[in-house]
Short mmCIF file of C-alpha atoms and ligand atoms in Angstrom, two decimals:
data_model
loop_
_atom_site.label_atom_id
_atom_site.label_comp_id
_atom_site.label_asym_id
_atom_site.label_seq_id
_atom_site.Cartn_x
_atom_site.Cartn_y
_atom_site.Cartn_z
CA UNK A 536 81.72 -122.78 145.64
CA UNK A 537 78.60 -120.65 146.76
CA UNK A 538 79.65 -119.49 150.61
CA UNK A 539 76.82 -121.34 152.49
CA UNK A 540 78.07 -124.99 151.00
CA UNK A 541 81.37 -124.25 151.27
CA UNK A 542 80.65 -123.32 155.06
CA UNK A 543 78.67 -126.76 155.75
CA UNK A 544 81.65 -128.59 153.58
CA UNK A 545 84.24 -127.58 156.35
CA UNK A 546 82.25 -126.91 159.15
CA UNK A 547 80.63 -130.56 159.13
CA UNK A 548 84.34 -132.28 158.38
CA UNK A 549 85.59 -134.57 161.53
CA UNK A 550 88.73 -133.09 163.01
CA UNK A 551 89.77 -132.82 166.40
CA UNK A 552 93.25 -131.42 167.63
CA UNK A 553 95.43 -134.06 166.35
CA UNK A 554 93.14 -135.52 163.74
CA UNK A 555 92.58 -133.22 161.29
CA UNK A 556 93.37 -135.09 157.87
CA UNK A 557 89.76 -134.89 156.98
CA UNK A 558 89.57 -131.07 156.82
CA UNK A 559 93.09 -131.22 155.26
CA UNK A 560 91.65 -133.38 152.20
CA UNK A 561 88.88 -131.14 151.90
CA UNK A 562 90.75 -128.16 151.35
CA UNK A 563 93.20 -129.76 149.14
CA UNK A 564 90.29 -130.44 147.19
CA UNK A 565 88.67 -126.40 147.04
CA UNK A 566 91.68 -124.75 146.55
CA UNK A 567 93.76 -126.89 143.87
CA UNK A 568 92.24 -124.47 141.44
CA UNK A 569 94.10 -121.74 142.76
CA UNK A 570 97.03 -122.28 144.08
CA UNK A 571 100.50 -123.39 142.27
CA UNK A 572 101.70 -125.90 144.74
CA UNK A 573 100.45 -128.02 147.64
CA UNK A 574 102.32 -129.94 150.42
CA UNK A 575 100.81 -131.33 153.73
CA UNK A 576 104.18 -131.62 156.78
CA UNK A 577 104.69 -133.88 158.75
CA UNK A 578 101.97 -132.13 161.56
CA UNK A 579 99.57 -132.46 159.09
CA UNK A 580 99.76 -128.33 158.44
CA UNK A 581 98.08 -127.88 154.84
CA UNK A 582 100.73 -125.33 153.31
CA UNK A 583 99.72 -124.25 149.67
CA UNK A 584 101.55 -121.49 147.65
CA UNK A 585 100.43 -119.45 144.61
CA UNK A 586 103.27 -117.77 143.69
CA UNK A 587 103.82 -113.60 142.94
CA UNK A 588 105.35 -111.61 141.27
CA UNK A 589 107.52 -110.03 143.67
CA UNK A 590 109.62 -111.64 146.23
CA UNK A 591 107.33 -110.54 149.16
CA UNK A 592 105.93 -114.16 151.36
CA UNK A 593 102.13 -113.21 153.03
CA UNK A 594 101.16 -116.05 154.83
CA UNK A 595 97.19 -116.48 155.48
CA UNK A 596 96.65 -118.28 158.16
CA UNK A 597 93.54 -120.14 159.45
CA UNK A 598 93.34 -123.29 161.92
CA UNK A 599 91.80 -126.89 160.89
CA UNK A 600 91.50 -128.71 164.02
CA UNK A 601 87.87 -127.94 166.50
CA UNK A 602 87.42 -128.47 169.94
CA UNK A 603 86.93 -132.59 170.86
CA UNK A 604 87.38 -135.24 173.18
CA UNK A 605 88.99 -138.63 173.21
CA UNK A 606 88.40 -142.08 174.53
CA UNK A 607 90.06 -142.64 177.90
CA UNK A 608 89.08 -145.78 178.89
CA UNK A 609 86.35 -148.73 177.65
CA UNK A 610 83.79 -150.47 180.43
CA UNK A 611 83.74 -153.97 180.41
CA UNK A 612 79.98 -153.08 180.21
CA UNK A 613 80.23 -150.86 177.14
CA UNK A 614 80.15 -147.35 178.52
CA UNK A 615 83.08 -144.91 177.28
CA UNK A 616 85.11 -142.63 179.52
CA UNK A 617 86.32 -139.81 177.44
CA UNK A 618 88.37 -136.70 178.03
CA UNK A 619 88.45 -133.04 176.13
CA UNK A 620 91.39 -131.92 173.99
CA UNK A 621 90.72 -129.08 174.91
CA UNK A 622 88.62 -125.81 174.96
CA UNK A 623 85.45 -127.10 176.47
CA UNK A 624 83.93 -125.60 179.90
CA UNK A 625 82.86 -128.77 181.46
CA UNK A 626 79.69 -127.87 183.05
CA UNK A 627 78.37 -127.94 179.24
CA UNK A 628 79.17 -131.10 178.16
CA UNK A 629 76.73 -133.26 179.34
CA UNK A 630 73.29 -134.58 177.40
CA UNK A 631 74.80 -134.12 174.21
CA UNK A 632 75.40 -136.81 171.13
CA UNK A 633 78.56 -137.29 169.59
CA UNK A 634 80.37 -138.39 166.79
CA UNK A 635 83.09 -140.76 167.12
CA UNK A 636 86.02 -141.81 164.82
CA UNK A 637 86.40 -145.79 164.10
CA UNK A 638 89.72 -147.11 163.23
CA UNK A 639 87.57 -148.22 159.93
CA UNK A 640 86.88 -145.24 159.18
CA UNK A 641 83.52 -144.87 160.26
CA UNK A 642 81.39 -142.70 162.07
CA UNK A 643 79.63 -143.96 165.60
CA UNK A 644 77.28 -141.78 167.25
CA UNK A 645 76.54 -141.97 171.06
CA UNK A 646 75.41 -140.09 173.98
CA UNK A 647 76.63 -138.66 177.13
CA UNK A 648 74.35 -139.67 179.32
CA UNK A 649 73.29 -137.70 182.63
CA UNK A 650 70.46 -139.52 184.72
CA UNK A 651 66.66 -137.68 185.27
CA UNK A 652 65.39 -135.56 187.90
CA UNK A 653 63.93 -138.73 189.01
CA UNK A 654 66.43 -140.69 190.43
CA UNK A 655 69.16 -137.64 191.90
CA UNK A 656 69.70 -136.84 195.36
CA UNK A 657 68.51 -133.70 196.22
CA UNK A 658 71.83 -132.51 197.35
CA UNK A 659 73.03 -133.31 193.41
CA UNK A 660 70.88 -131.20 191.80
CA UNK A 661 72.69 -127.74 191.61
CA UNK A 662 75.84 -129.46 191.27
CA UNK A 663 77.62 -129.67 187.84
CA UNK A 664 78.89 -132.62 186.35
CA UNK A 665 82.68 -133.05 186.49
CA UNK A 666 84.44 -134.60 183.17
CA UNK A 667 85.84 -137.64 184.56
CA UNK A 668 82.44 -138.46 185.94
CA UNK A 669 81.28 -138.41 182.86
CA UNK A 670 80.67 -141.38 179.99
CA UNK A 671 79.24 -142.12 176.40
CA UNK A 672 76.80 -144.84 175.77
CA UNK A 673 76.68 -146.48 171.99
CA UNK A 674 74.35 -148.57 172.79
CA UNK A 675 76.49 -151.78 172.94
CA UNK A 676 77.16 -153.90 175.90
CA UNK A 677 80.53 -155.46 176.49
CA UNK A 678 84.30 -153.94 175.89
CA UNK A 679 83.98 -156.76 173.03
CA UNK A 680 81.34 -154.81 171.05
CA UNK A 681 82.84 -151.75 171.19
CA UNK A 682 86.33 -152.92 169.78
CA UNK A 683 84.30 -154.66 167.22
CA UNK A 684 83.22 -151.44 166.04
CA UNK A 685 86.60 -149.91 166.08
CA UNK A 686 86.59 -147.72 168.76
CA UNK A 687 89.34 -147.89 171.63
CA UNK A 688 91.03 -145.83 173.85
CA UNK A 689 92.34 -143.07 171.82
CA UNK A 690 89.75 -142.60 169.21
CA UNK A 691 88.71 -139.21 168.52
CA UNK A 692 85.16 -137.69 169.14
CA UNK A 693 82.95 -134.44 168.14
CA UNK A 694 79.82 -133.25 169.00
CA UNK A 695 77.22 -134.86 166.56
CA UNK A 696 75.21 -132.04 165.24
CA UNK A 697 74.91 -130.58 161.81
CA UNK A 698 75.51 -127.43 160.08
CA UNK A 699 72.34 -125.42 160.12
CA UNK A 700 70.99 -122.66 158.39
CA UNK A 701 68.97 -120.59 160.89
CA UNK A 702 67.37 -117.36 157.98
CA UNK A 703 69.18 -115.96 154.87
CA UNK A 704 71.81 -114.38 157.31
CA UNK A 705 72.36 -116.23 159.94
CA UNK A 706 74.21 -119.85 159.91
CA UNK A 707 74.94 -122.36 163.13
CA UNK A 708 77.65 -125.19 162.98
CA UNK A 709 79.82 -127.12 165.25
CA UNK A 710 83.29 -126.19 164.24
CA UNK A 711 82.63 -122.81 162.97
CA UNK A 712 86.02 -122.11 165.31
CA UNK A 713 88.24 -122.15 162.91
CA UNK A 714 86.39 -123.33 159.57
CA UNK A 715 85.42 -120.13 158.61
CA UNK A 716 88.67 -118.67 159.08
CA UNK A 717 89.54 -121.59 156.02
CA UNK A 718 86.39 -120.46 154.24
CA UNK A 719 87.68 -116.99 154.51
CA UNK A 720 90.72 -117.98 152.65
CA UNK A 721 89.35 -120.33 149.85
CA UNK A 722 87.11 -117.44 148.82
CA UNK A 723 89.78 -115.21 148.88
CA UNK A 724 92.14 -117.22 146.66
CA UNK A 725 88.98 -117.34 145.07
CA UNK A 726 88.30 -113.58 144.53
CA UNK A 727 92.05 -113.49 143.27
CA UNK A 728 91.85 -115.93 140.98
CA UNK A 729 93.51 -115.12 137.15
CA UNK A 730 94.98 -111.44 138.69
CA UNK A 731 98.57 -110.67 138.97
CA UNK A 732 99.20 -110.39 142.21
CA UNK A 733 103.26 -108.86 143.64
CA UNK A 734 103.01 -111.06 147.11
CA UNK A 735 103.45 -114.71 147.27
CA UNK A 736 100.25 -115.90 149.15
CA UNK A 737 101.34 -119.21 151.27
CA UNK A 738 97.63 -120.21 152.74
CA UNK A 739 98.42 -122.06 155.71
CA UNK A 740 95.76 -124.76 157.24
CA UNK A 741 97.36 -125.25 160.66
CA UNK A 742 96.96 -128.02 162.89
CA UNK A 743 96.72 -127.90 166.68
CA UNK A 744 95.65 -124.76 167.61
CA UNK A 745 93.54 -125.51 170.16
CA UNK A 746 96.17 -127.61 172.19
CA UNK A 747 98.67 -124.50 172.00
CA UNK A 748 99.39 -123.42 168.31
CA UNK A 749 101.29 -126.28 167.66
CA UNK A 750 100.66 -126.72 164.25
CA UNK A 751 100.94 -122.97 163.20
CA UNK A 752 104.87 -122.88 164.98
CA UNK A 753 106.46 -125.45 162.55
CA UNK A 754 104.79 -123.81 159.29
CA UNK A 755 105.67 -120.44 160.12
CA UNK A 756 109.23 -121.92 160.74
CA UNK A 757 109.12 -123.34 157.44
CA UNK A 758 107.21 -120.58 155.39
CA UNK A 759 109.50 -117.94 156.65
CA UNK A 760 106.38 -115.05 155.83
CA UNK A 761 107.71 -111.46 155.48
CA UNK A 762 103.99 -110.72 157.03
CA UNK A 763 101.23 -112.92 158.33
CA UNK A 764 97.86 -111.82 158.69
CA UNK A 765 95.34 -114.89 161.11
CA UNK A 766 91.79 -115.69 160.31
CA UNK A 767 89.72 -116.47 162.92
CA UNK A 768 86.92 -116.63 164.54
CA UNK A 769 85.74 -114.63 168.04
CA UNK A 770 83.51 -113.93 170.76
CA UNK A 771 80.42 -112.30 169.77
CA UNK A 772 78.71 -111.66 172.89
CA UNK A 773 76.32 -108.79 172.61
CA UNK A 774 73.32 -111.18 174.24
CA UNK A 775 71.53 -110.87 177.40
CA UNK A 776 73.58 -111.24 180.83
CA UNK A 777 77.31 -110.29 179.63
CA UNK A 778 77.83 -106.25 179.98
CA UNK A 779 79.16 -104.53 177.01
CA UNK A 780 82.90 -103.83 178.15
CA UNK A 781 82.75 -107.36 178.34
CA UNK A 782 81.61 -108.07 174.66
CA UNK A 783 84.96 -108.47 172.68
CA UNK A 784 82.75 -108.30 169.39
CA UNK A 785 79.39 -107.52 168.59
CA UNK A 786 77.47 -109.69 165.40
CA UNK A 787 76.50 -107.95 162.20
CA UNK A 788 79.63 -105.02 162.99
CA UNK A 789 82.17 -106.44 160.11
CA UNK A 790 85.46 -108.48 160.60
CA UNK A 791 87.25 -107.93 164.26
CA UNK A 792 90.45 -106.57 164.40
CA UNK A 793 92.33 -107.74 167.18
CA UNK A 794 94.93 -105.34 168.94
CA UNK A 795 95.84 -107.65 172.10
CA UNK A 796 94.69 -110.44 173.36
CA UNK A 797 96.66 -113.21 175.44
CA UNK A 798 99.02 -114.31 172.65
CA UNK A 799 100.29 -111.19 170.95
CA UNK A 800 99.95 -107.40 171.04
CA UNK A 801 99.41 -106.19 167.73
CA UNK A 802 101.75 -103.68 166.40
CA UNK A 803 99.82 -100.09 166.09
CA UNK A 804 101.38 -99.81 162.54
CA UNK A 805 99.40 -103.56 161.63
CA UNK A 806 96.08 -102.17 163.08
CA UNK A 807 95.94 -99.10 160.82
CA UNK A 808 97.38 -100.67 158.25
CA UNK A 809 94.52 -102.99 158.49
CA UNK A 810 91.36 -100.42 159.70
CA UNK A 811 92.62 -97.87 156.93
CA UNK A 812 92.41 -100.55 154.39
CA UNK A 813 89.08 -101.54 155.82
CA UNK A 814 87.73 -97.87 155.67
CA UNK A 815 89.07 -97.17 152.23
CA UNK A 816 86.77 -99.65 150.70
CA UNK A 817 84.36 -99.45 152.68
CA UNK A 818 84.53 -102.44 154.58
CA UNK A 819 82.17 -102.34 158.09
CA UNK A 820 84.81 -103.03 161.26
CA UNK A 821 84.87 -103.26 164.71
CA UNK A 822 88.30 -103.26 167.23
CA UNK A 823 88.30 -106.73 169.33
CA UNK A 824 88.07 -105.09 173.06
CA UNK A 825 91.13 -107.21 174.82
CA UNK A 826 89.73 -109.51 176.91
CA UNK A 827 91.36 -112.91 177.13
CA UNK A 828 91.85 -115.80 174.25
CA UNK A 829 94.78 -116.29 171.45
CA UNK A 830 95.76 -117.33 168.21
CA UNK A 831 97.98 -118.81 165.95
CA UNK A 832 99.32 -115.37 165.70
CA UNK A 833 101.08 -115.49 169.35
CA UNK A 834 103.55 -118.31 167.80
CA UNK A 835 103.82 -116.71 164.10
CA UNK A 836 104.61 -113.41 165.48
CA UNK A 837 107.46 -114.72 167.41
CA UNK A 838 109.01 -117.27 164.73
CA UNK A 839 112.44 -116.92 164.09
CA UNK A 840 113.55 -113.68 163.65
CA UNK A 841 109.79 -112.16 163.71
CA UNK A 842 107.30 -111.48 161.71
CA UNK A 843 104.64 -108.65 161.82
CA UNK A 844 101.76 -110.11 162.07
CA UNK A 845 97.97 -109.21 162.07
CA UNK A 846 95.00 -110.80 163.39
CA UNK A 847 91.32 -110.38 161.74
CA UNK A 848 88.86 -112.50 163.93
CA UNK A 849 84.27 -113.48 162.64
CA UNK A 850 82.68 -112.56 165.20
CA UNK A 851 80.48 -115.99 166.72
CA UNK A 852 78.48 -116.26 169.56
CA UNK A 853 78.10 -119.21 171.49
CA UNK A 854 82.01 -119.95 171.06
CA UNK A 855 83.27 -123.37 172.29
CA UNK A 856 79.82 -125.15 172.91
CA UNK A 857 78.12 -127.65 170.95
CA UNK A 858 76.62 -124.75 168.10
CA UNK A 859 77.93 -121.49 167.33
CA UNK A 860 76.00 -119.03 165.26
CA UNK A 861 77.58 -116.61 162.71
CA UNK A 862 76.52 -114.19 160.27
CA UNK A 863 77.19 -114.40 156.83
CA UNK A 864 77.39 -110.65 156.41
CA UNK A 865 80.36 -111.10 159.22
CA UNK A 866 81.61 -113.95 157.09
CA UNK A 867 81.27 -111.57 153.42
CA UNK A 868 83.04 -108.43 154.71
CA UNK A 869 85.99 -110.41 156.18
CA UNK A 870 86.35 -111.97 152.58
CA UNK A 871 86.51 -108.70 151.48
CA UNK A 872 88.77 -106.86 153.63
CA UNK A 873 91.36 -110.05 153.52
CA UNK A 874 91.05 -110.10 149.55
CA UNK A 875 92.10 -106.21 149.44
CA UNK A 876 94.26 -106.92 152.05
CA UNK A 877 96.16 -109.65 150.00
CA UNK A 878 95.88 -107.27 146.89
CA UNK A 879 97.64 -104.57 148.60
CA UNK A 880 100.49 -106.71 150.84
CA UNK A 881 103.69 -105.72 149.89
CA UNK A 882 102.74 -101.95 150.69
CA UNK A 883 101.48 -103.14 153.84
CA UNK A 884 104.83 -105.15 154.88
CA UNK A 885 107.07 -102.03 154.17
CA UNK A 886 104.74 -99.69 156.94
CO1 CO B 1828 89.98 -120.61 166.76
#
């Protein structure tokens, strides 16, 4: 599939921590081409397997789930309290629409509303608004209508807005955190398509990261990799205000490559393993300066008797707010350094 649909296919997909099966289906769907077997656990981890030659296991990994919130409690009047999943800085939450997940099935949209300069105290005005205060309006008026619709405590929301194309390089989306890292592997299964390859690539679609890399501990427990290299996605923050020793990654500078962050500590043998690769075919990259965050590496890394493990992170700006922006250059270049990467595995896993 040409990159910028496949992008808005799984960046646009419902699926909050905990409900992902929508992304799950998705991918089941673009990669069946190219893999030799398919299995979704009981988590809801998407584990596919194209098998090698060689009796070397790379797992890809790349998270499904996206930053949401949930339904907390129902007004007899309508209005719904709702609570994060997780990841969200709550001073940015209000005045947006979301999207919320019926038990039919269906999509209702609503509003958090926040009242006008109008009618706030003075005192108010520089303060920000706390979650809990916090509600959605649908636009129905009893605890009846709203059940009629499906919705009840426990149903699952994200923020309403579409994937956007902003000029030929530049894309914005709600979930780009961790889609593209998905993207990133269904092109490279892709890109590898018909060769003979030694590893055995197990692409893993892992659940849960958000709430503590849930998902990614059980399917590293089951794949048992030999090496495991994490797509993600990471702060880009080379815009005005933020200092540069405090931009982890910078947009339009290639694929991140992450040597620490809170999770893991990259082994020094897995960096250059990966920046050598990157420079031999003259792939564009940039070191991730340390500076907070994690991934699903921090519980792959550390599954049963360990695995090395590598981390190569898009950089996105605006991370964990209701758009993200990304590059597709970014996006291109990490395809390419995780195809060669792939190619040249079991070398890799014996540095
Ligand atoms: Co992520």
């Amino acid at each position: 599939m040409e990159t910028v649909e496949l992008l808005q296919t799984l960046c646009d997909a419902f699926g909050p921590s905990g409900f992902e099966e929508e992304v799950a289906e998705t991918l089941q769907r673009l990669i069946a081409p190219y893999v030799d077997e398919m299995r979704v656990d009981a988590l809801g981890n998407l584990i596919a397997i194209r098998r090698g030659t060689g009796d070397t296991t790379l797992m890809l990994d790349a998270h499904t789930d996206e930053i949401g919130f949930i339904i907390s409690y129902i007004e007899e009047n309508g209005f719904l309290r709702f609570t994060q999943t997780s990841g969200w800085d709550a001073r940015i939450v209000p005045s947006h629409a979301l999207t919320i997940r019926s038990d039919h099935g269906t999509f209702v949209k609503g509003y958090i509303g926040t009242p006008p300069p109008h009618i706030l105290r003075p005192e108010d005005r520089d303060k920000p608004y706390k979650l809990e205060d916090l509600f959605v309006d649908i636009g129905v008026d009893s605890a009846e209508a709203v059940a009629a619709l499906g919705v009840r405590v426990g149903s699952p929301a994200v923020i309403a807005y579409p994937f956007e194309q902003l000029n030929e390089q530049v894309v914005m989306a709600r979930a780009i955190d961790d889609r593209a890292g998905c993207a990133v592997i269904v092109k490279t299964l892709e890109a590898l398509a018909g060769q003979e390859l030694e590893a055995t690539v197990v692409a893993c679609f892992s659940v849960q990261e958000e709430v503590g890399l849930r998902g990614a501990t059980t399917a590293a427990y089951q794949i048992e990799p030999d090496i495991a290299l994490v797509l993600e996605t990471t702060v880009a923050a080379d815009y005005p205000g933020i200092e540069p020793q405090r931009r982890p990654t910078r947009f339009g500078h290639g694929p991140a490559v992450v040597v620490m962050d809170n999770s893991m500590i990259t082994r020094g043998a897995t960096v250059r393993a990966i920046t050598e690769l990157a420079d031999e075919h003259l792939v564009p990259w940039q070191y991730r300066i340390p500076y907070g965050g994690g991934t699903n590496a921090g519980a792959i890394h550390r599954s049963r008797g360990g695995v090395q493990t590598g981390v190569v992170s898009i950089p996105v700006r605006y991370f964990h707010s209701p758009y993200a922006l990304m590059r597709l250059d970014d996006f291109e270049n990490t395809v390419r350094l995780v195809t060669e990467f792939t190619r040249h595995c079991p070398g890799l896993a014996r540095r």
